[in-house]
Coordinates of C-alpha atoms and ligand atoms in Angstrom, one line a residue:
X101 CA -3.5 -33.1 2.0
X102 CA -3.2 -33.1 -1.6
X103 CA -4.2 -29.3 -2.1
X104 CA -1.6 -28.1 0.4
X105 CA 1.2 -29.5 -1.6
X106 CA 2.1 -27.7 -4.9
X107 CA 5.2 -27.3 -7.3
X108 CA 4.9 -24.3 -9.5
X109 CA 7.0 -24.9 -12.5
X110 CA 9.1 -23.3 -15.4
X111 CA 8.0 -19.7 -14.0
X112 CA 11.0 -16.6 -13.8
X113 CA 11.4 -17.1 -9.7
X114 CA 12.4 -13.4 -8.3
X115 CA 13.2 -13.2 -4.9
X116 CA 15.4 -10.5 -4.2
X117 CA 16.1 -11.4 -0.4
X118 CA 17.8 -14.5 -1.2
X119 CA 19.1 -12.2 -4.4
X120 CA 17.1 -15.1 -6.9
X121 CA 16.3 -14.4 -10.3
X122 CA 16.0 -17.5 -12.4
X123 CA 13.8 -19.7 -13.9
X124 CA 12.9 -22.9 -11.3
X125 CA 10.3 -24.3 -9.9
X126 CA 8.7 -24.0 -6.3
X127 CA 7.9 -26.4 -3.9
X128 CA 5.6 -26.0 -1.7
X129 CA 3.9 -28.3 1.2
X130 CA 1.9 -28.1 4.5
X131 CA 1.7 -24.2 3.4
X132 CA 5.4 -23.9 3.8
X133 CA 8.1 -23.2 0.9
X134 CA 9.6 -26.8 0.7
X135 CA 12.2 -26.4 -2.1
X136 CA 13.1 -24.2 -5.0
X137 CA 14.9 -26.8 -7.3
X138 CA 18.3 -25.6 -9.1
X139 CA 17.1 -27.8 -12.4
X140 CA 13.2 -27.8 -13.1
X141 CA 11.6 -30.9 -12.3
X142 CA 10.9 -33.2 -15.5
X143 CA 8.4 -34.6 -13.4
X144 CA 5.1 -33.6 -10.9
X145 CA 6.1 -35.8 -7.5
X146 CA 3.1 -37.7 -6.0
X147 CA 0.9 -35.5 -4.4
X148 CA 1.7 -32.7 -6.0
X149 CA -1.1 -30.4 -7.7
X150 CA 1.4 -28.6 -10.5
X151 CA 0.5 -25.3 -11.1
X152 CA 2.4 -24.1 -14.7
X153 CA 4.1 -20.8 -14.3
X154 CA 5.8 -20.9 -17.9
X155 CA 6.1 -17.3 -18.9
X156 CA 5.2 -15.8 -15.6
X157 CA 7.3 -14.5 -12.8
X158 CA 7.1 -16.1 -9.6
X159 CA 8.0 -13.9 -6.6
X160 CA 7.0 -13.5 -2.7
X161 CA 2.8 -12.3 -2.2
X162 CA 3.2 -8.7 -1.4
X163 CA 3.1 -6.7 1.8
X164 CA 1.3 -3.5 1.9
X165 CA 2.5 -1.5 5.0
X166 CA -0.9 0.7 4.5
X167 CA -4.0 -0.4 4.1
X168 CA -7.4 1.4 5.3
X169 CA -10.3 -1.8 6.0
X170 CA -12.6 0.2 7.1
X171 CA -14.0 -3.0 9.9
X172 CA -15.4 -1.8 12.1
X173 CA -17.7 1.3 11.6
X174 CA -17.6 1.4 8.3
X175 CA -18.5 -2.1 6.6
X176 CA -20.5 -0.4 3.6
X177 CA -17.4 1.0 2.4
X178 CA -15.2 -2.1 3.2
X179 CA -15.1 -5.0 5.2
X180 CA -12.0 -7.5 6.7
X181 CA -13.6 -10.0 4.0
X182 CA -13.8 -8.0 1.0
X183 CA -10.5 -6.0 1.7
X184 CA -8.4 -9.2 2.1
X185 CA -10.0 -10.7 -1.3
X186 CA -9.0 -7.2 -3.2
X187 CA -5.7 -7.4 -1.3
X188 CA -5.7 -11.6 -2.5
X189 CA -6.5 -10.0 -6.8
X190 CA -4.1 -7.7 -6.0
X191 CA -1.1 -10.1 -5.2
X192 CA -0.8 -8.9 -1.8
X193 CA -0.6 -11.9 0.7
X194 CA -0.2 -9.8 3.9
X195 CA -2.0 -6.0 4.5
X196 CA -1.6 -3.3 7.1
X197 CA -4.8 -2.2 8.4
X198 CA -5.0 1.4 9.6
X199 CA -6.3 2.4 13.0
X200 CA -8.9 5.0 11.9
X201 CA -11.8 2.8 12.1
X202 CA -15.2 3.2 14.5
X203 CA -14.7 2.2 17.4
X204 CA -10.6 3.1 16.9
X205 CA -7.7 0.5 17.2
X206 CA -6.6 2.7 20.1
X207 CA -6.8 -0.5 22.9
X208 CA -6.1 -3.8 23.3
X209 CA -10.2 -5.2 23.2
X210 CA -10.4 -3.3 19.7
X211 CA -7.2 -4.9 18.6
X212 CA -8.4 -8.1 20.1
X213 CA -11.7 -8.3 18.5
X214 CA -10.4 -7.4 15.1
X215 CA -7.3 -9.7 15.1
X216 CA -10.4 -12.4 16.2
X217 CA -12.6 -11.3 13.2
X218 CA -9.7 -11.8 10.8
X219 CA -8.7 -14.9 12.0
X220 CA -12.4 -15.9 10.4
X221 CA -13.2 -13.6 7.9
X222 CA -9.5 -12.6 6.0
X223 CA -8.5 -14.9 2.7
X224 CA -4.6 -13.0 3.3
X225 CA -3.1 -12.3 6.7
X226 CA -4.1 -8.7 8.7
X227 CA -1.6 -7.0 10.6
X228 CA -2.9 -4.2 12.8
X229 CA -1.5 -0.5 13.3
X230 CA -2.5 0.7 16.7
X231 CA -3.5 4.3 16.8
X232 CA -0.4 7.0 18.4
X233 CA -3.4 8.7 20.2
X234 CA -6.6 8.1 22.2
X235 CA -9.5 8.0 19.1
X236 CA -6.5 9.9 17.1
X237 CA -7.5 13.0 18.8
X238 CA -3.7 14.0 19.5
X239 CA -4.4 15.0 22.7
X240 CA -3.7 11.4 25.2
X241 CA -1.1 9.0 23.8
X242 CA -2.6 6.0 23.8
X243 CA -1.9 2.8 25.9
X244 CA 1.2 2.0 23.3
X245 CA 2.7 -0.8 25.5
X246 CA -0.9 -2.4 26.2
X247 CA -1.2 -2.1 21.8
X248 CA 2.2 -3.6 21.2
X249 CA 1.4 -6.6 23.5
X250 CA -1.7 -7.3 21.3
X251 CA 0.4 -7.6 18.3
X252 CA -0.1 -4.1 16.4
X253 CA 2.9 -3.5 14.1
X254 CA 3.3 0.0 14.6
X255 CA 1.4 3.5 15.4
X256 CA 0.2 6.1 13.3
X257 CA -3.3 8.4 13.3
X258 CA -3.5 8.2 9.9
X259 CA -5.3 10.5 8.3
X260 CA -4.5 12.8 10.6
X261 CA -1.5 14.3 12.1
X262 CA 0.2 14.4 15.5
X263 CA 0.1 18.3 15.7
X264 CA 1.8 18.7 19.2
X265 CA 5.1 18.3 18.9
X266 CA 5.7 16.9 22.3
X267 CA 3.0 14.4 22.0
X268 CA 5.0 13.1 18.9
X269 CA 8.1 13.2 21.0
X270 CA 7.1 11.4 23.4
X271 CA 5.4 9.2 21.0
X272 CA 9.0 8.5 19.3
X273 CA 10.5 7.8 22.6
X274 CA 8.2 4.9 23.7
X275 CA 8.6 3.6 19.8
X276 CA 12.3 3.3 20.6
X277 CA 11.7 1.0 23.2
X278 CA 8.7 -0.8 22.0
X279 CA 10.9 -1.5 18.8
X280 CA 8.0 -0.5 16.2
X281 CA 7.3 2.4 13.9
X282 CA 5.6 5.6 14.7
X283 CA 3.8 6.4 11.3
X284 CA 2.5 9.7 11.4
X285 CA 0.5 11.1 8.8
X286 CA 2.5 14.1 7.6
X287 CA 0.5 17.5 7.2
X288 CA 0.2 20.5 8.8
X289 CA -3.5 21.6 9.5
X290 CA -2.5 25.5 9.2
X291 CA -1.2 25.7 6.1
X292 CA -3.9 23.1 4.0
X293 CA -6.8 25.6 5.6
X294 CA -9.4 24.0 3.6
X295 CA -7.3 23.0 0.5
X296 CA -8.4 20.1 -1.4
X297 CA -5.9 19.5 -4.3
X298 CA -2.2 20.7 -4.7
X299 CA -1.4 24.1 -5.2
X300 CA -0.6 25.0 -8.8
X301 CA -1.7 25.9 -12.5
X302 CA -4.3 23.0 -11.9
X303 CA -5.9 24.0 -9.1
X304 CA -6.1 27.8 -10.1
X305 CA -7.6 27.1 -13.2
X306 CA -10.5 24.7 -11.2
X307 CA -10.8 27.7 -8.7
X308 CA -10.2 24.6 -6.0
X309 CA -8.5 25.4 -3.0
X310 CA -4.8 24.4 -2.7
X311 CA -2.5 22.5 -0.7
X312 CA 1.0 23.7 -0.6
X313 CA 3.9 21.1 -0.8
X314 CA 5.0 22.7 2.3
X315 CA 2.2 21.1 3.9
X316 CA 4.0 18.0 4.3
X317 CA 7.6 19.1 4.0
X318 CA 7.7 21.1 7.3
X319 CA 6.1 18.2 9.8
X320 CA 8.5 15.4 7.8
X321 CA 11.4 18.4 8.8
X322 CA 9.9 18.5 12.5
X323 CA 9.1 14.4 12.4
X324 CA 12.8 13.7 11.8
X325 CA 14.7 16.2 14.2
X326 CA 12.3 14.8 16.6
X327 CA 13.7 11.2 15.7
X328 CA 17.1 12.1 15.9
X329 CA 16.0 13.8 19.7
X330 CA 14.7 10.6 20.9
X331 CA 16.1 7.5 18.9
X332 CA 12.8 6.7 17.9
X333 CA 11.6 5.1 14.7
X334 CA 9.9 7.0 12.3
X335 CA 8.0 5.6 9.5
X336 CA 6.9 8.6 6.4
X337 CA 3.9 7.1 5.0
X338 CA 2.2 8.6 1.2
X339 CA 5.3 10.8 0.4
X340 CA 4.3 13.0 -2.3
X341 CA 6.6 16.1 -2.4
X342 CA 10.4 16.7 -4.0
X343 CA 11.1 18.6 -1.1
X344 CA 9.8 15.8 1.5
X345 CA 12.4 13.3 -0.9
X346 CA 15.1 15.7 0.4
X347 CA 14.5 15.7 3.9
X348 CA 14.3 12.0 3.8
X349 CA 17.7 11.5 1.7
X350 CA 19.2 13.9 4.1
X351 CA 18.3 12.7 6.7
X352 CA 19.2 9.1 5.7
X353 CA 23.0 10.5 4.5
X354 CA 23.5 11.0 8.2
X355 CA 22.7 7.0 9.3
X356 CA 19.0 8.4 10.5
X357 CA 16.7 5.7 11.5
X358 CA 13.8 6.6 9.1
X359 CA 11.9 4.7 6.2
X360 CA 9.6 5.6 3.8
X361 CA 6.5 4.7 1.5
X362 CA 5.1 6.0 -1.8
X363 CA 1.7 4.8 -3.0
X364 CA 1.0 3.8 -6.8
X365 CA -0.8 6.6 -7.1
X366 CA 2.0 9.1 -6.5
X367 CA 4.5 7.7 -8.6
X368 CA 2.1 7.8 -11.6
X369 CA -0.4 10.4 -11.6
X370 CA 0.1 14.0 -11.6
X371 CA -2.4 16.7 -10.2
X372 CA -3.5 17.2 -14.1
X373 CA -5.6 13.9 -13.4
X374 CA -8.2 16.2 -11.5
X375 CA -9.4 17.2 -14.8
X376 CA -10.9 13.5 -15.0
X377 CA -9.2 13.0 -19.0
X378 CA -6.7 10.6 -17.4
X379 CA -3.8 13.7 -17.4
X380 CA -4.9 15.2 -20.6
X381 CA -5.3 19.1 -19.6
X382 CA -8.8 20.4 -21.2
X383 CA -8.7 23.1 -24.2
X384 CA -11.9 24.5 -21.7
X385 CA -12.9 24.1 -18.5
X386 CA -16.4 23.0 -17.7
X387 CA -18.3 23.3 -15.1
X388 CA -18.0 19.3 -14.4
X389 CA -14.3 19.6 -14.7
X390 CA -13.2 17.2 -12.4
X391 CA -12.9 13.6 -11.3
X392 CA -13.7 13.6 -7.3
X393 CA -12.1 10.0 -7.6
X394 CA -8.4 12.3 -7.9
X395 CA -9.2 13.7 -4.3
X396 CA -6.6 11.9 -2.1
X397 CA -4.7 13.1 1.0
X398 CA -1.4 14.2 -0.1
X399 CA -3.3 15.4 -3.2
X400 CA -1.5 14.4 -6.6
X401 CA 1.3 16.0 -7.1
X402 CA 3.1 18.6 -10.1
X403 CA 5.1 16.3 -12.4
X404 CA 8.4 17.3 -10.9
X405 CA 7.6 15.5 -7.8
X406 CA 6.3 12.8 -9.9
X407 CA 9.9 12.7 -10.8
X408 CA 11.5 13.0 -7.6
X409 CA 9.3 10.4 -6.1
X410 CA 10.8 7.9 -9.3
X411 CA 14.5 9.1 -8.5
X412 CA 13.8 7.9 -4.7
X413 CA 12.3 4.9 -5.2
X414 CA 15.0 3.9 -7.8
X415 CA 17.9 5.1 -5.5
X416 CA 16.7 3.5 -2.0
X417 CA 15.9 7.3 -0.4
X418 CA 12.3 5.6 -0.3
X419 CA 12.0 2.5 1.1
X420 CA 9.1 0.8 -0.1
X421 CA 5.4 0.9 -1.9
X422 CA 2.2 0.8 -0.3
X423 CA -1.0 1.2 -1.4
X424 CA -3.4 3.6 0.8
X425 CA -5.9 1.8 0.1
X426 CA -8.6 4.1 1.2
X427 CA -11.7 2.7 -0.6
X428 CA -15.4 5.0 -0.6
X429 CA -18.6 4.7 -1.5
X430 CA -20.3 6.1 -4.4
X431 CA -22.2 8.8 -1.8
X432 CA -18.5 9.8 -1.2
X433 CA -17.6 10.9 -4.8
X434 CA -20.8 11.3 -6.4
X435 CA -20.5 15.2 -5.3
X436 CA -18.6 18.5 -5.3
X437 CA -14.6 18.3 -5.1
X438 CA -14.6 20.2 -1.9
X439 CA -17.6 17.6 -0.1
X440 CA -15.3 14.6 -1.8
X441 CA -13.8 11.7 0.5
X442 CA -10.2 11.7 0.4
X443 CA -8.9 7.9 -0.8
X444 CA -8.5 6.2 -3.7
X445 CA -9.2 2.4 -3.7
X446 CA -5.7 1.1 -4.9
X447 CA -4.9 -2.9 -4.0
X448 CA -6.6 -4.1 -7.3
X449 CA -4.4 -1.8 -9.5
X450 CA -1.1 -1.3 -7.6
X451 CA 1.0 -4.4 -9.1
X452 CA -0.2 -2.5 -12.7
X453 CA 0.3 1.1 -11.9
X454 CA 3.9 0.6 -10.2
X455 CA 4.7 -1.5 -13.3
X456 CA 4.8 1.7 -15.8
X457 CA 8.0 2.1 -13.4
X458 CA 9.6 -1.1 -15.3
X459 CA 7.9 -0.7 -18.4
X460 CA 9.8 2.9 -19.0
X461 CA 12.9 1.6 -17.4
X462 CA 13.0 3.8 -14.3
X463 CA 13.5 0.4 -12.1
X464 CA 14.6 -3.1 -12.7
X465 CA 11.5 -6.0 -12.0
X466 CA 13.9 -7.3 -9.1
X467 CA 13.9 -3.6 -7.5
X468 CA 10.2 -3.3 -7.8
X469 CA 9.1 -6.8 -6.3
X470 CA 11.9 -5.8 -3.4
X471 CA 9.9 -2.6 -2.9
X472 CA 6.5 -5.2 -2.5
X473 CA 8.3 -7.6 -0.2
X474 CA 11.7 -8.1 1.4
X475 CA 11.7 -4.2 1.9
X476 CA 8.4 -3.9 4.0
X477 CA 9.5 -7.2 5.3
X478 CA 12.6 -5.6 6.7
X479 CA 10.6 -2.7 8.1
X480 CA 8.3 -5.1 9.8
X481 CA 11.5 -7.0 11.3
X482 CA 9.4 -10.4 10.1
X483 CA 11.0 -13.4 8.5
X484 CA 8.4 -12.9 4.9
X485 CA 8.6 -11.2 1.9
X486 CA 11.0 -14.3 0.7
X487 CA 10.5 -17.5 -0.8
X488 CA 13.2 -19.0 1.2
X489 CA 12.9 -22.9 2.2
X490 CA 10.9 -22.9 5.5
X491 CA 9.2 -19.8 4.7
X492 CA 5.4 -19.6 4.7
X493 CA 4.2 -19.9 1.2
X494 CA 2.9 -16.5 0.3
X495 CA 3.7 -16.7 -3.8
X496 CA 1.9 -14.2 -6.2
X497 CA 2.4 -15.1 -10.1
X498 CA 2.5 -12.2 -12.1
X499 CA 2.2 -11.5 -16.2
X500 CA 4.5 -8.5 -16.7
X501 CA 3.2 -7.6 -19.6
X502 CA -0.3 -8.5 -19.9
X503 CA -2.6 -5.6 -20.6
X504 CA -5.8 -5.0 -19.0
X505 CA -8.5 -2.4 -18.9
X506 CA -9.8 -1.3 -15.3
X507 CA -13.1 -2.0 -14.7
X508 CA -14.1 -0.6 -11.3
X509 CA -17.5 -3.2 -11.5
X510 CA -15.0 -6.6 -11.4
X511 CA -13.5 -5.3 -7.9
X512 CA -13.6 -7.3 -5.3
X513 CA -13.9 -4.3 -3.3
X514 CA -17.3 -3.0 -2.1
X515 CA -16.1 0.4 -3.3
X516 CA -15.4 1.5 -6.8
X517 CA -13.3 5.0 -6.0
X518 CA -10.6 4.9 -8.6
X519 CA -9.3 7.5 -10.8
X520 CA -8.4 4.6 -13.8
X521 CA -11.9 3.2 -14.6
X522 CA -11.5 2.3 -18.4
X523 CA -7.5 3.2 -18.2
X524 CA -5.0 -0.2 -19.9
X525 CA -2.4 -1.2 -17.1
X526 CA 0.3 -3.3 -18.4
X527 CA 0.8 -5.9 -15.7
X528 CA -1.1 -8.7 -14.2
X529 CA -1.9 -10.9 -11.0
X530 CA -2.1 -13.8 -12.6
X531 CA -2.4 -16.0 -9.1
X532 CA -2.0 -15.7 -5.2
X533 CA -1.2 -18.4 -3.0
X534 CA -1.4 -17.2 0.7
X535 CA -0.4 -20.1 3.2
X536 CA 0.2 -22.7 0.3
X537 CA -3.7 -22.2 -0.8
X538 CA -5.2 -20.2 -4.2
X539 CA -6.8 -17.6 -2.9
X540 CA -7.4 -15.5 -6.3
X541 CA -6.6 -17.5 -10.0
X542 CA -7.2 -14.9 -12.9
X543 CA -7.1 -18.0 -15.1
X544 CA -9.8 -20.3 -13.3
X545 CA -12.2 -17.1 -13.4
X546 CA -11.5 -16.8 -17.1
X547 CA -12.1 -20.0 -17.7
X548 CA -15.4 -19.8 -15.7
X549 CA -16.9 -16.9 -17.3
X550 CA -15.4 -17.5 -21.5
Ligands
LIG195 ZN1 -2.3 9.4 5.6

């Protein structure tokens, strides 16, 4: 079993559950961490394939809590294959898929047959998220016991909200005693009314019509008094508003059982990316004047909730990052803002995006890779997200500070719904090891195609 044992030498090893930051190597056999050794091996042990990490950080794969497949109903867009290999480029050894598929992760034989379909066709590990409702309708709960005894990891409708309040109360007392998350897309129908980006100088200018930021704010208000109600556990996912970052530090101040999310998306872009100049704001508006790849759902944001999103991650009111990865077909975006699919197809660039965060000093690297793994780890209540002897051997290898230019063509995606085609990202996935096996090497592809 030669290519099951490994020691990855000389890299930077971060793992901030065991609170490691040094440089070491990593031992790894029978797709297990073996060993992390205090002083760096002078020597490869028999067996071993050595994989050199000098210069490169060595941390935990990744978790992403939110993660849109698309398997089954809509495989042109996505499929368990090529979602788990853009998860794999993307340093992400474990994703979250999202219950809005066709049929809908609402019962057990759905979650059966796509936990089956995994188990064959996923390079990284899927974790289901069974859906709150019957086909996300919000009118039935669904059979969350029969869901949680098939292994989802939690409950949301995402992508749409649970409207009634006392279907999301009853929703968060069953969570309470299933022990897993109720994830519920925050949004309230009445007040979007057709709005496709967020209101502000942006939108008027486009003519588009807008979202207010109250939108989300007053059903993450309602979704935590409802919490404190029933003891349940409530997960916000895509937080995107300054006032929504209030709620959730308030509500935290007074020992609330809520977490929270943010996607790459929303800690770096600003509604001015609708323009499609990559933020710069036009001298004159066109008639083209947009980029329908900027249509997400929260829309992006007004810089000052840029900002507030940055303070939260940096000061623990929001728990971790995850992706949305919410990838669409060229059909999708090839048309008016208003007919646009909301999503933006995010596990590729994540690692990059989130590392602007470093790069301009608004978080340590250890507090960012804790927002990729121990910290979802902790929300899934799952021994991962560490590199800890025993622990499975999910290791990503990661360039800080290589540059790169997006190119939406090299995905391993089947879509190409990105907002940063031809943007530089400073920060790489350099390698991803899920289960002590490569399942994505930057460096043998380059070698392949130069
Ligand atoms: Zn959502």
């Amino acid at each position: 079993m030669v290519q099951n044992k490994k020691v990855i030498t000389n890299g930077r090893v971060i793992d901030p559950a065991q609170g490691l930051d040094r440089v070491a190597d990593v031992l790894v056999a029978d797709g297990k961490i073996a060993e992390i050794t205090d002083a760096p091996l002078t020597e490869v042990p028999d067996g071993y394939e050595a994989i050199d990490a000098s210069g490169l950080v060595v941390t935990p794969g990744f978790i992403d809590l939110h993660t849109h497949l698309r398997d089954p109903g809509y495989e042109w867009k996505e499929t368990i294959g090529s979602g788990t290999e853009a998860a794999a480029r993307g340093g992400f050894t474990t994703v979250s898929a999202m219950p809005n598929t066709d049929p809908c992760q609402d019962n057990a034989a759905v979650v059966d047959d796509v936990t089956r379909r995994a188990a064959r066709d996923a390079v990284v590990r899927v974790l289901l998220i069974g859906a709150i409702t019957k086909g996300r309708k919000g009118k039935t709960l669904s059979p969350m016991g029969e869901l949680a005894d098939a292994g989802v990891i939690g409950f949301s409708d995402d992508g749409d909200p649970v409207s009634d309040s006392n279907m999301m109360r009853q929703a968060l007392s069953y969570s309470s005693s299933l022990g897993l998350p109720i994830i519920n897309h925050a949004e309230v129908h009445s007040l979007v009314r057709g709005g496709v980006m967020n209101e502000g100088p942006v939108a008027t200018r486009l003519g588009l019509p807008p979202v207010p930021a109250s939108a989300e704010s007053v059903m993450i208000a309602r979704d935590i008094e409802l919490a404190m109600l029933t003891g349940g556990r409530l997960h916000v996912p895509h937080v995107s508003t300054a006032a929504s970052v209030d709620l959730i530090r308030a509500a935290k101040q007074r020992g609330r059982n809520v977490t929270a999310e943010v996607t790459p998306h929303h800690l770096t872009l600003t509604d001015s990316w609708v323009y499609g100049l990559r933020g710069e704001v036009p001298d004159v508006v066109t008639a083209v004047a947009y980029d329908t790849n900027t249509k997400v759902n929260p829309p992006l944001r007004s810089a000052e909730d840029v900002a507030a999103l940055r303070a939260a991650v940096a000061d623990g009111t929001i728990d971790i990052v995850a992706t949305d990865h919410a990838p669409h077909a060229a059909t999708d975006e090839v048309c008016t803002y208003d007919e646009a699919a909301h999503g933006i197809n995010a596990l590729e660039t994540a690692f990059g995006q989130v590392m602007q965060l470093v790069h301009e000093g608004v978080l340590s690297l250890n507090d960012l890779i804790a927002l990729l793994t121990s910290r979802p780890a902790a929300i899934l209540g799952r021994k991962s997200g560490t590199l800890a002897a025993g622990s499975e051997a999910d290791i990503v290898l990661l360039d800080p500070d290589a540059e790169w230019m997006v190119s939406p063509n090299d995905f391993a995606s089947l879509s190409r719904n990105t907002p940063l085609a031809g943007a530089t990202l400073r920060g790489r996935v350099v390698q991803t090891i899920y289960g002590g096996l490569s399942v994505w090497d930057s460096r043998s592809v380059a070698a392949v195609t130069s």
